[in-house]
Amino acid sequence: MRITGTQYTVEKKESGIELKNQGRVVETFQFQGKTLSEVADAVWDTLKRKGVVVQRAALKEDLAALFPGSRPSGPLK
């Protein structure tokens, strides 16, 4: 799934969430036992280090689509 307003994509795998740029894996984030906000903050920090400007709320909405039915404050499965 493409992150809104960027050329980066995210994919949900068994091992974690993969952040990709042009098909290459930039970084992998573990989501087991973390909340959606914690994962979104980690991805946002990585994008910020790469020089990409994205709103946290938009990023959080994009990541929420990977976890249908999850609660905003509950742990991800």
PDB file of N, CA and C in Angstrom:
ATOM      1  N   MET A   1       0.838  -1.163   0.000  1.00  0.00           N
ATOM      2  CA  MET A   1       0.000   0.000   0.000  1.00  0.00           C
ATOM      3  C   MET A   1       0.890   1.236   0.000  1.00  0.00           C
ATOM      4  N   ARG A   2       0.564   2.182  -0.825  1.00  0.00           N
ATOM      5  CA  ARG A   2       1.350   3.396  -0.952  1.00  0.00           C
ATOM      6  C   ARG A   2       1.016   4.374   0.174  1.00  0.00           C
ATOM      7  N   ILE A   3       2.039   5.017   0.716  1.00  0.00           N
ATOM      8  CA  ILE A   3       1.839   6.048   1.729  1.00  0.00           C
ATOM      9  C   ILE A   3       1.446   7.326   0.998  1.00  0.00           C
ATOM     10  N   THR A   4       0.362   7.917   1.411  1.00  0.00           N
ATOM     11  CA  THR A   4      -0.199   9.085   0.744  1.00  0.00           C
ATOM     12  C   THR A   4       0.819  10.214   0.647  1.00  0.00           C
ATOM     13  N   GLY A   5       1.020  10.718  -0.567  1.00  0.00           N
ATOM     14  CA  GLY A   5       1.886  11.866  -0.786  1.00  0.00           C
ATOM     15  C   GLY A   5       3.366  11.556  -0.883  1.00  0.00           C
ATOM     16  N   THR A   6       3.739  10.277  -0.914  1.00  0.00           N
ATOM     17  CA  THR A   6       5.154   9.898  -0.990  1.00  0.00           C
ATOM     18  C   THR A   6       5.347   8.833  -2.053  1.00  0.00           C
ATOM     19  N   GLN A   7       6.590   8.492  -2.315  1.00  0.00           N
ATOM     20  CA  GLN A   7       6.889   7.391  -3.212  1.00  0.00           C
ATOM     21  C   GLN A   7       7.200   6.107  -2.444  1.00  0.00           C
ATOM     22  N   TYR A   8       6.942   6.097  -1.160  1.00  0.00           N
ATOM     23  CA  TYR A   8       7.180   4.939  -0.300  1.00  0.00           C
ATOM     24  C   TYR A   8       5.915   4.090  -0.189  1.00  0.00           C
ATOM     25  N   THR A   9       6.126   2.795   0.005  1.00  0.00           N
ATOM     26  CA  THR A   9       5.019   1.874   0.216  1.00  0.00           C
ATOM     27  C   THR A   9       5.271   1.071   1.484  1.00  0.00           C
ATOM     28  N   VAL A  10       4.199   0.531   2.057  1.00  0.00           N
ATOM     29  CA  VAL A  10       4.300  -0.337   3.227  1.00  0.00           C
ATOM     30  C   VAL A  10       3.581  -1.642   2.912  1.00  0.00           C
ATOM     31  N   GLU A  11       4.163  -2.738   3.390  1.00  0.00           N
ATOM     32  CA  GLU A  11       3.555  -4.052   3.243  1.00  0.00           C
ATOM     33  C   GLU A  11       3.573  -4.760   4.582  1.00  0.00           C
ATOM     34  N   LYS A  12       2.489  -5.458   4.858  1.00  0.00           N
ATOM     35  CA  LYS A  12       2.411  -6.223   6.101  1.00  0.00           C
ATOM     36  C   LYS A  12       2.885  -7.640   5.806  1.00  0.00           C
ATOM     37  N   LYS A  13       3.905  -8.069   6.510  1.00  0.00           N
ATOM     38  CA  LYS A  13       4.451  -9.423   6.393  1.00  0.00           C
ATOM     39  C   LYS A  13       4.345 -10.096   7.752  1.00  0.00           C
ATOM     40  N   GLU A  14       4.661 -11.376   7.814  1.00  0.00           N
ATOM     41  CA  GLU A  14       4.643 -12.097   9.093  1.00  0.00           C
ATOM     42  C   GLU A  14       5.656 -11.521  10.065  1.00  0.00           C
ATOM     43  N   SER A  15       6.827 -11.158   9.535  1.00  0.00           N
ATOM     44  CA  SER A  15       7.908 -10.679  10.399  1.00  0.00           C
ATOM     45  C   SER A  15       7.714  -9.236  10.841  1.00  0.00           C
ATOM     46  N   GLY A  16       6.913  -8.467  10.143  1.00  0.00           N
ATOM     47  CA  GLY A  16       6.686  -7.069  10.497  1.00  0.00           C
ATOM     48  C   GLY A  16       6.193  -6.280   9.313  1.00  0.00           C
ATOM     49  N   ILE A  17       6.241  -4.977   9.440  1.00  0.00           N
ATOM     50  CA  ILE A  17       5.840  -4.082   8.359  1.00  0.00           C
ATOM     51  C   ILE A  17       7.096  -3.653   7.617  1.00  0.00           C
ATOM     52  N   GLU A  18       7.090  -3.818   6.299  1.00  0.00           N
ATOM     53  CA  GLU A  18       8.236  -3.429   5.480  1.00  0.00           C
ATOM     54  C   GLU A  18       7.966  -2.079   4.837  1.00  0.00           C
ATOM     55  N   LEU A  19       8.903  -1.161   5.002  1.00  0.00           N
ATOM     56  CA  LEU A  19       8.851   0.139   4.343  1.00  0.00           C
ATOM     57  C   LEU A  19       9.723   0.034   3.104  1.00  0.00           C
ATOM     58  N   LYS A  20       9.134   0.297   1.929  1.00  0.00           N
ATOM     59  CA  LYS A  20       9.856   0.129   0.675  1.00  0.00           C
ATOM     60  C   LYS A  20       9.887   1.431  -0.116  1.00  0.00           C
ATOM     61  N   ASN A  21      10.970   1.585  -0.873  1.00  0.00           N
ATOM     62  CA  ASN A  21      11.112   2.692  -1.809  1.00  0.00           C
ATOM     63  C   ASN A  21      11.579   2.098  -3.126  1.00  0.00           C
ATOM     64  N   GLN A  22      10.773   2.233  -4.161  1.00  0.00           N
ATOM     65  CA  GLN A  22      11.057   1.701  -5.484  1.00  0.00           C
ATOM     66  C   GLN A  22      11.330   0.201  -5.441  1.00  0.00           C
ATOM     67  N   GLY A  23      10.562  -0.523  -4.648  1.00  0.00           N
ATOM     68  CA  GLY A  23      10.670  -1.965  -4.565  1.00  0.00           C
ATOM     69  C   GLY A  23      11.746  -2.493  -3.633  1.00  0.00           C
ATOM     70  N   ARG A  24      12.576  -1.632  -3.110  1.00  0.00           N
ATOM     71  CA  ARG A  24      13.646  -2.047  -2.196  1.00  0.00           C
ATOM     72  C   ARG A  24      13.225  -1.800  -0.759  1.00  0.00           C
ATOM     73  N   VAL A  25      13.514  -2.768   0.106  1.00  0.00           N
ATOM     74  CA  VAL A  25      13.158  -2.640   1.515  1.00  0.00           C
ATOM     75  C   VAL A  25      14.105  -1.642   2.176  1.00  0.00           C
ATOM     76  N   VAL A  26      13.529  -0.590   2.739  1.00  0.00           N
ATOM     77  CA  VAL A  26      14.304   0.430   3.442  1.00  0.00           C
ATOM     78  C   VAL A  26      14.473   0.033   4.902  1.00  0.00           C
ATOM     79  N   GLU A  27      13.379  -0.404   5.517  1.00  0.00           N
ATOM     80  CA  GLU A  27      13.428  -0.790   6.930  1.00  0.00           C
ATOM     81  C   GLU A  27      12.236  -1.681   7.251  1.00  0.00           C
ATOM     82  N   THR A  28      12.388  -2.516   8.279  1.00  0.00           N
ATOM     83  CA  THR A  28      11.315  -3.385   8.742  1.00  0.00           C
ATOM     84  C   THR A  28      10.988  -3.028  10.190  1.00  0.00           C
ATOM     85  N   PHE A  29       9.704  -2.931  10.482  1.00  0.00           N
ATOM     86  CA  PHE A  29       9.230  -2.559  11.817  1.00  0.00           C
ATOM     87  C   PHE A  29       8.420  -3.709  12.400  1.00  0.00           C
ATOM     88  N   GLN A  30       8.719  -4.068  13.635  1.00  0.00           N
ATOM     89  CA  GLN A  30       7.958  -5.085  14.352  1.00  0.00           C
ATOM     90  C   GLN A  30       6.689  -4.441  14.887  1.00  0.00           C
ATOM     91  N   PHE A  31       5.557  -5.152  14.766  1.00  0.00           N
ATOM     92  CA  PHE A  31       4.304  -4.589  15.260  1.00  0.00           C
ATOM     93  C   PHE A  31       3.666  -5.436  16.345  1.00  0.00           C
ATOM     94  N   GLN A  32       4.202  -6.605  16.630  1.00  0.00           N
ATOM     95  CA  GLN A  32       3.626  -7.472  17.657  1.00  0.00           C
ATOM     96  C   GLN A  32       3.705  -6.799  19.028  1.00  0.00           C
ATOM     97  N   GLY A  33       2.550  -6.650  19.679  1.00  0.00           N
ATOM     98  CA  GLY A  33       2.500  -6.084  21.022  1.00  0.00           C
ATOM     99  C   GLY A  33       2.584  -4.570  21.067  1.00  0.00           C
ATOM    100  N   LYS A  34       2.631  -3.905  19.922  1.00  0.00           N
ATOM    101  CA  LYS A  34       2.685  -2.443  19.886  1.00  0.00           C
ATOM    102  C   LYS A  34       1.337  -1.900  19.430  1.00  0.00           C
ATOM    103  N   THR A  35       1.088  -0.647  19.752  1.00  0.00           N
ATOM    104  CA  THR A  35      -0.142  -0.003  19.303  1.00  0.00           C
ATOM    105  C   THR A  35       0.076   0.624  17.934  1.00  0.00           C
ATOM    106  N   LEU A  36      -1.002   0.993  17.298  1.00  0.00           N
ATOM    107  CA  LEU A  36      -0.936   1.618  15.982  1.00  0.00           C
ATOM    108  C   LEU A  36      -0.173   2.941  16.047  1.00  0.00           C
ATOM    109  N   SER A  37      -0.346   3.679  17.126  1.00  0.00           N
ATOM    110  CA  SER A  37       0.355   4.958  17.285  1.00  0.00           C
ATOM    111  C   SER A  37       1.864   4.764  17.396  1.00  0.00           C
ATOM    112  N   GLU A  38       2.296   3.743  18.120  1.00  0.00           N
ATOM    113  CA  GLU A  38       3.729   3.476  18.266  1.00  0.00           C
ATOM    114  C   GLU A  38       4.365   3.105  16.929  1.00  0.00           C
ATOM    115  N   VAL A  39       3.683   2.271  16.157  1.00  0.00           N
ATOM    116  CA  VAL A  39       4.197   1.871  14.849  1.00  0.00           C
ATOM    117  C   VAL A  39       4.222   3.062  13.905  1.00  0.00           C
ATOM    118  N   ALA A  40       3.162   3.867  13.923  1.00  0.00           N
ATOM    119  CA  ALA A  40       3.100   5.046  13.055  1.00  0.00           C
ATOM    120  C   ALA A  40       4.213   6.034  13.396  1.00  0.00           C
ATOM    121  N   ASP A  41       4.497   6.219  14.675  1.00  0.00           N
ATOM    122  CA  ASP A  41       5.581   7.119  15.086  1.00  0.00           C
ATOM    123  C   ASP A  41       6.939   6.612  14.613  1.00  0.00           C
ATOM    124  N   ALA A  42       7.158   5.298  14.684  1.00  0.00           N
ATOM    125  CA  ALA A  42       8.433   4.727  14.233  1.00  0.00           C
ATOM    126  C   ALA A  42       8.612   4.913  12.726  1.00  0.00           C
ATOM    127  N   VAL A  43       7.550   4.673  11.966  1.00  0.00           N
ATOM    128  CA  VAL A  43       7.614   4.856  10.510  1.00  0.00           C
ATOM    129  C   VAL A  43       7.805   6.330  10.186  1.00  0.00           C
ATOM    130  N   TRP A  44       7.096   7.203  10.903  1.00  0.00           N
ATOM    131  CA  TRP A  44       7.195   8.644  10.663  1.00  0.00           C
ATOM    132  C   TRP A  44       8.619   9.140  10.931  1.00  0.00           C
ATOM    133  N   ASP A  45       9.239   8.657  12.011  1.00  0.00           N
ATOM    134  CA  ASP A  45      10.620   9.038  12.327  1.00  0.00           C
ATOM    135  C   ASP A  45      11.578   8.623  11.218  1.00  0.00           C
ATOM    136  N   THR A  46      11.392   7.423  10.697  1.00  0.00           N
ATOM    137  CA  THR A  46      12.250   6.944   9.612  1.00  0.00           C
ATOM    138  C   THR A  46      12.067   7.796   8.362  1.00  0.00           C
ATOM    139  N   LEU A  47      10.832   8.102   8.024  1.00  0.00           N
ATOM    140  CA  LEU A  47      10.581   8.935   6.844  1.00  0.00           C
ATOM    141  C   LEU A  47      11.157  10.330   7.027  1.00  0.00           C
ATOM    142  N   LYS A  48      11.071  10.859   8.248  1.00  0.00           N
ATOM    143  CA  LYS A  48      11.624  12.179   8.527  1.00  0.00           C
ATOM    144  C   LYS A  48      13.136  12.186   8.338  1.00  0.00           C
ATOM    145  N   ARG A  49      13.811  11.116   8.790  1.00  0.00           N
ATOM    146  CA  ARG A  49      15.263  11.013   8.592  1.00  0.00           C
ATOM    147  C   ARG A  49      15.627  10.934   7.114  1.00  0.00           C
ATOM    148  N   LYS A  50      14.728  10.383   6.314  1.00  0.00           N
ATOM    149  CA  LYS A  50      14.965  10.267   4.875  1.00  0.00           C
ATOM    150  C   LYS A  50      14.637  11.568   4.144  1.00  0.00           C
ATOM    151  N   GLY A  51      14.085  12.553   4.851  1.00  0.00           N
ATOM    152  CA  GLY A  51      13.764  13.840   4.245  1.00  0.00           C
ATOM    153  C   GLY A  51      12.370  13.906   3.652  1.00  0.00           C
ATOM    154  N   VAL A  52      11.516  12.956   4.011  1.00  0.00           N
ATOM    155  CA  VAL A  52      10.158  12.907   3.491  1.00  0.00           C
ATOM    156  C   VAL A  52       9.220  13.566   4.497  1.00  0.00           C
ATOM    157  N   VAL A  53       8.411  14.492   4.020  1.00  0.00           N
ATOM    158  CA  VAL A  53       7.460  15.190   4.880  1.00  0.00           C
ATOM    159  C   VAL A  53       6.085  14.554   4.686  1.00  0.00           C
ATOM    160  N   VAL A  54       5.536  14.033   5.764  1.00  0.00           N
ATOM    161  CA  VAL A  54       4.206  13.425   5.732  1.00  0.00           C
ATOM    162  C   VAL A  54       3.525  13.718   7.064  1.00  0.00           C
ATOM    163  N   GLN A  55       2.215  13.925   7.014  1.00  0.00           N
ATOM    164  CA  GLN A  55       1.475  14.191   8.246  1.00  0.00           C
ATOM    165  C   GLN A  55       1.266  12.900   9.017  1.00  0.00           C
ATOM    166  N   ARG A  56       1.413  12.977  10.324  1.00  0.00           N
ATOM    167  CA  ARG A  56       1.266  11.779  11.160  1.00  0.00           C
ATOM    168  C   ARG A  56      -0.134  11.190  11.055  1.00  0.00           C
ATOM    169  N   ALA A  57      -1.143  12.045  11.010  1.00  0.00           N
ATOM    170  CA  ALA A  57      -2.518  11.551  10.946  1.00  0.00           C
ATOM    171  C   ALA A  57      -2.766  10.779   9.650  1.00  0.00           C
ATOM    172  N   ALA A  58      -2.246  11.281   8.547  1.00  0.00           N
ATOM    173  CA  ALA A  58      -2.413  10.592   7.261  1.00  0.00           C
ATOM    174  C   ALA A  58      -1.666   9.266   7.260  1.00  0.00           C
ATOM    175  N   LEU A  59      -0.485   9.254   7.844  1.00  0.00           N
ATOM    176  CA  LEU A  59       0.300   8.023   7.932  1.00  0.00           C
ATOM    177  C   LEU A  59      -0.417   7.002   8.809  1.00  0.00           C
ATOM    178  N   LYS A  60      -0.990   7.462   9.905  1.00  0.00           N
ATOM    179  CA  LYS A  60      -1.703   6.572  10.814  1.00  0.00           C
ATOM    180  C   LYS A  60      -2.925   5.958  10.122  1.00  0.00           C
ATOM    181  N   GLU A  61      -3.614   6.739   9.301  1.00  0.00           N
ATOM    182  CA  GLU A  61      -4.764   6.227   8.555  1.00  0.00           C
ATOM    183  C   GLU A  61      -4.330   5.177   7.538  1.00  0.00           C
ATOM    184  N   ASP A  62      -3.209   5.415   6.864  1.00  0.00           N
ATOM    185  CA  ASP A  62      -2.692   4.444   5.896  1.00  0.00           C
ATOM    186  C   ASP A  62      -2.319   3.131   6.576  1.00  0.00           C
ATOM    187  N   LEU A  63      -1.679   3.221   7.735  1.00  0.00           N
ATOM    188  CA  LEU A  63      -1.293   2.015   8.466  1.00  0.00           C
ATOM    189  C   LEU A  63      -2.507   1.293   9.049  1.00  0.00           C
ATOM    190  N   ALA A  64      -3.536   2.038   9.421  1.00  0.00           N
ATOM    191  CA  ALA A  64      -4.746   1.430   9.975  1.00  0.00           C
ATOM    192  C   ALA A  64      -5.429   0.546   8.928  1.00  0.00           C
ATOM    193  N   ALA A  65      -5.258   0.871   7.658  1.00  0.00           N
ATOM    194  CA  ALA A  65      -5.849   0.053   6.599  1.00  0.00           C
ATOM    195  C   ALA A  65      -5.197  -1.329   6.527  1.00  0.00           C
ATOM    196  N   LEU A  66      -3.968  -1.459   7.010  1.00  0.00           N
ATOM    197  CA  LEU A  66      -3.295  -2.761   7.032  1.00  0.00           C
ATOM    198  C   LEU A  66      -3.831  -3.661   8.139  1.00  0.00           C
ATOM    199  N   PHE A  67      -4.450  -3.062   9.153  1.00  0.00           N
ATOM    200  CA  PHE A  67      -4.959  -3.804  10.307  1.00  0.00           C
ATOM    201  C   PHE A  67      -6.452  -3.543  10.468  1.00  0.00           C
ATOM    202  N   PRO A  68      -7.294  -4.117   9.619  1.00  0.00           N
ATOM    203  CA  PRO A  68      -8.737  -3.862   9.733  1.00  0.00           C
ATOM    204  C   PRO A  68      -9.292  -4.416  11.044  1.00  0.00           C
ATOM    205  N   GLY A  69     -10.136  -3.642  11.683  1.00  0.00           N
ATOM    206  CA  GLY A  69     -10.763  -4.075  12.923  1.00  0.00           C
ATOM    207  C   GLY A  69      -9.938  -3.863  14.174  1.00  0.00           C
ATOM    208  N   SER A  70      -8.742  -3.299  14.037  1.00  0.00           N
ATOM    209  CA  SER A  70      -7.920  -3.074  15.228  1.00  0.00           C
ATOM    210  C   SER A  70      -8.353  -1.793  15.929  1.00  0.00           C
ATOM    211  N   ARG A  71      -8.184  -1.794  17.236  1.00  0.00           N
ATOM    212  CA  ARG A  71      -8.522  -0.609  18.019  1.00  0.00           C
ATOM    213  C   ARG A  71      -7.335   0.344  18.024  1.00  0.00           C
ATOM    214  N   PRO A  72      -7.571   1.636  18.045  1.00  0.00           N
ATOM    215  CA  PRO A  72      -6.457   2.605  18.016  1.00  0.00           C
ATOM    216  C   PRO A  72      -5.515   2.492  19.202  1.00  0.00           C
ATOM    217  N   SER A  73      -6.034   2.115  20.373  1.00  0.00           N
ATOM    218  CA  SER A  73      -5.166   2.062  21.553  1.00  0.00           C
ATOM    219  C   SER A  73      -4.799   0.631  21.952  1.00  0.00           C
ATOM    220  N   GLY A  74      -5.306  -0.363  21.224  1.00  0.00           N
ATOM    221  CA  GLY A  74      -5.019  -1.743  21.562  1.00  0.00           C
ATOM    222  C   GLY A  74      -3.813  -2.292  20.807  1.00  0.00           C
ATOM    223  N   PRO A  75      -3.247  -3.395  21.273  1.00  0.00           N
ATOM    224  CA  PRO A  75      -2.096  -3.983  20.588  1.00  0.00           C
ATOM    225  C   PRO A  75      -2.490  -4.559  19.236  1.00  0.00           C
ATOM    226  N   LEU A  76      -1.565  -4.485  18.287  1.00  0.00           N
ATOM    227  CA  LEU A  76      -1.808  -5.006  16.943  1.00  0.00           C
ATOM    228  C   LEU A  76      -1.554  -6.504  16.900  1.00  0.00           C
ATOM    229  N   LYS A  77      -2.251  -7.160  16.000  1.00  0.00           N
ATOM    230  CA  LYS A  77      -2.096  -8.611  15.865  1.00  0.00           C
ATOM    231  C   LYS A  77      -1.610  -8.936  14.478  1.00  0.00           C
TER     232      LYS A  77
END
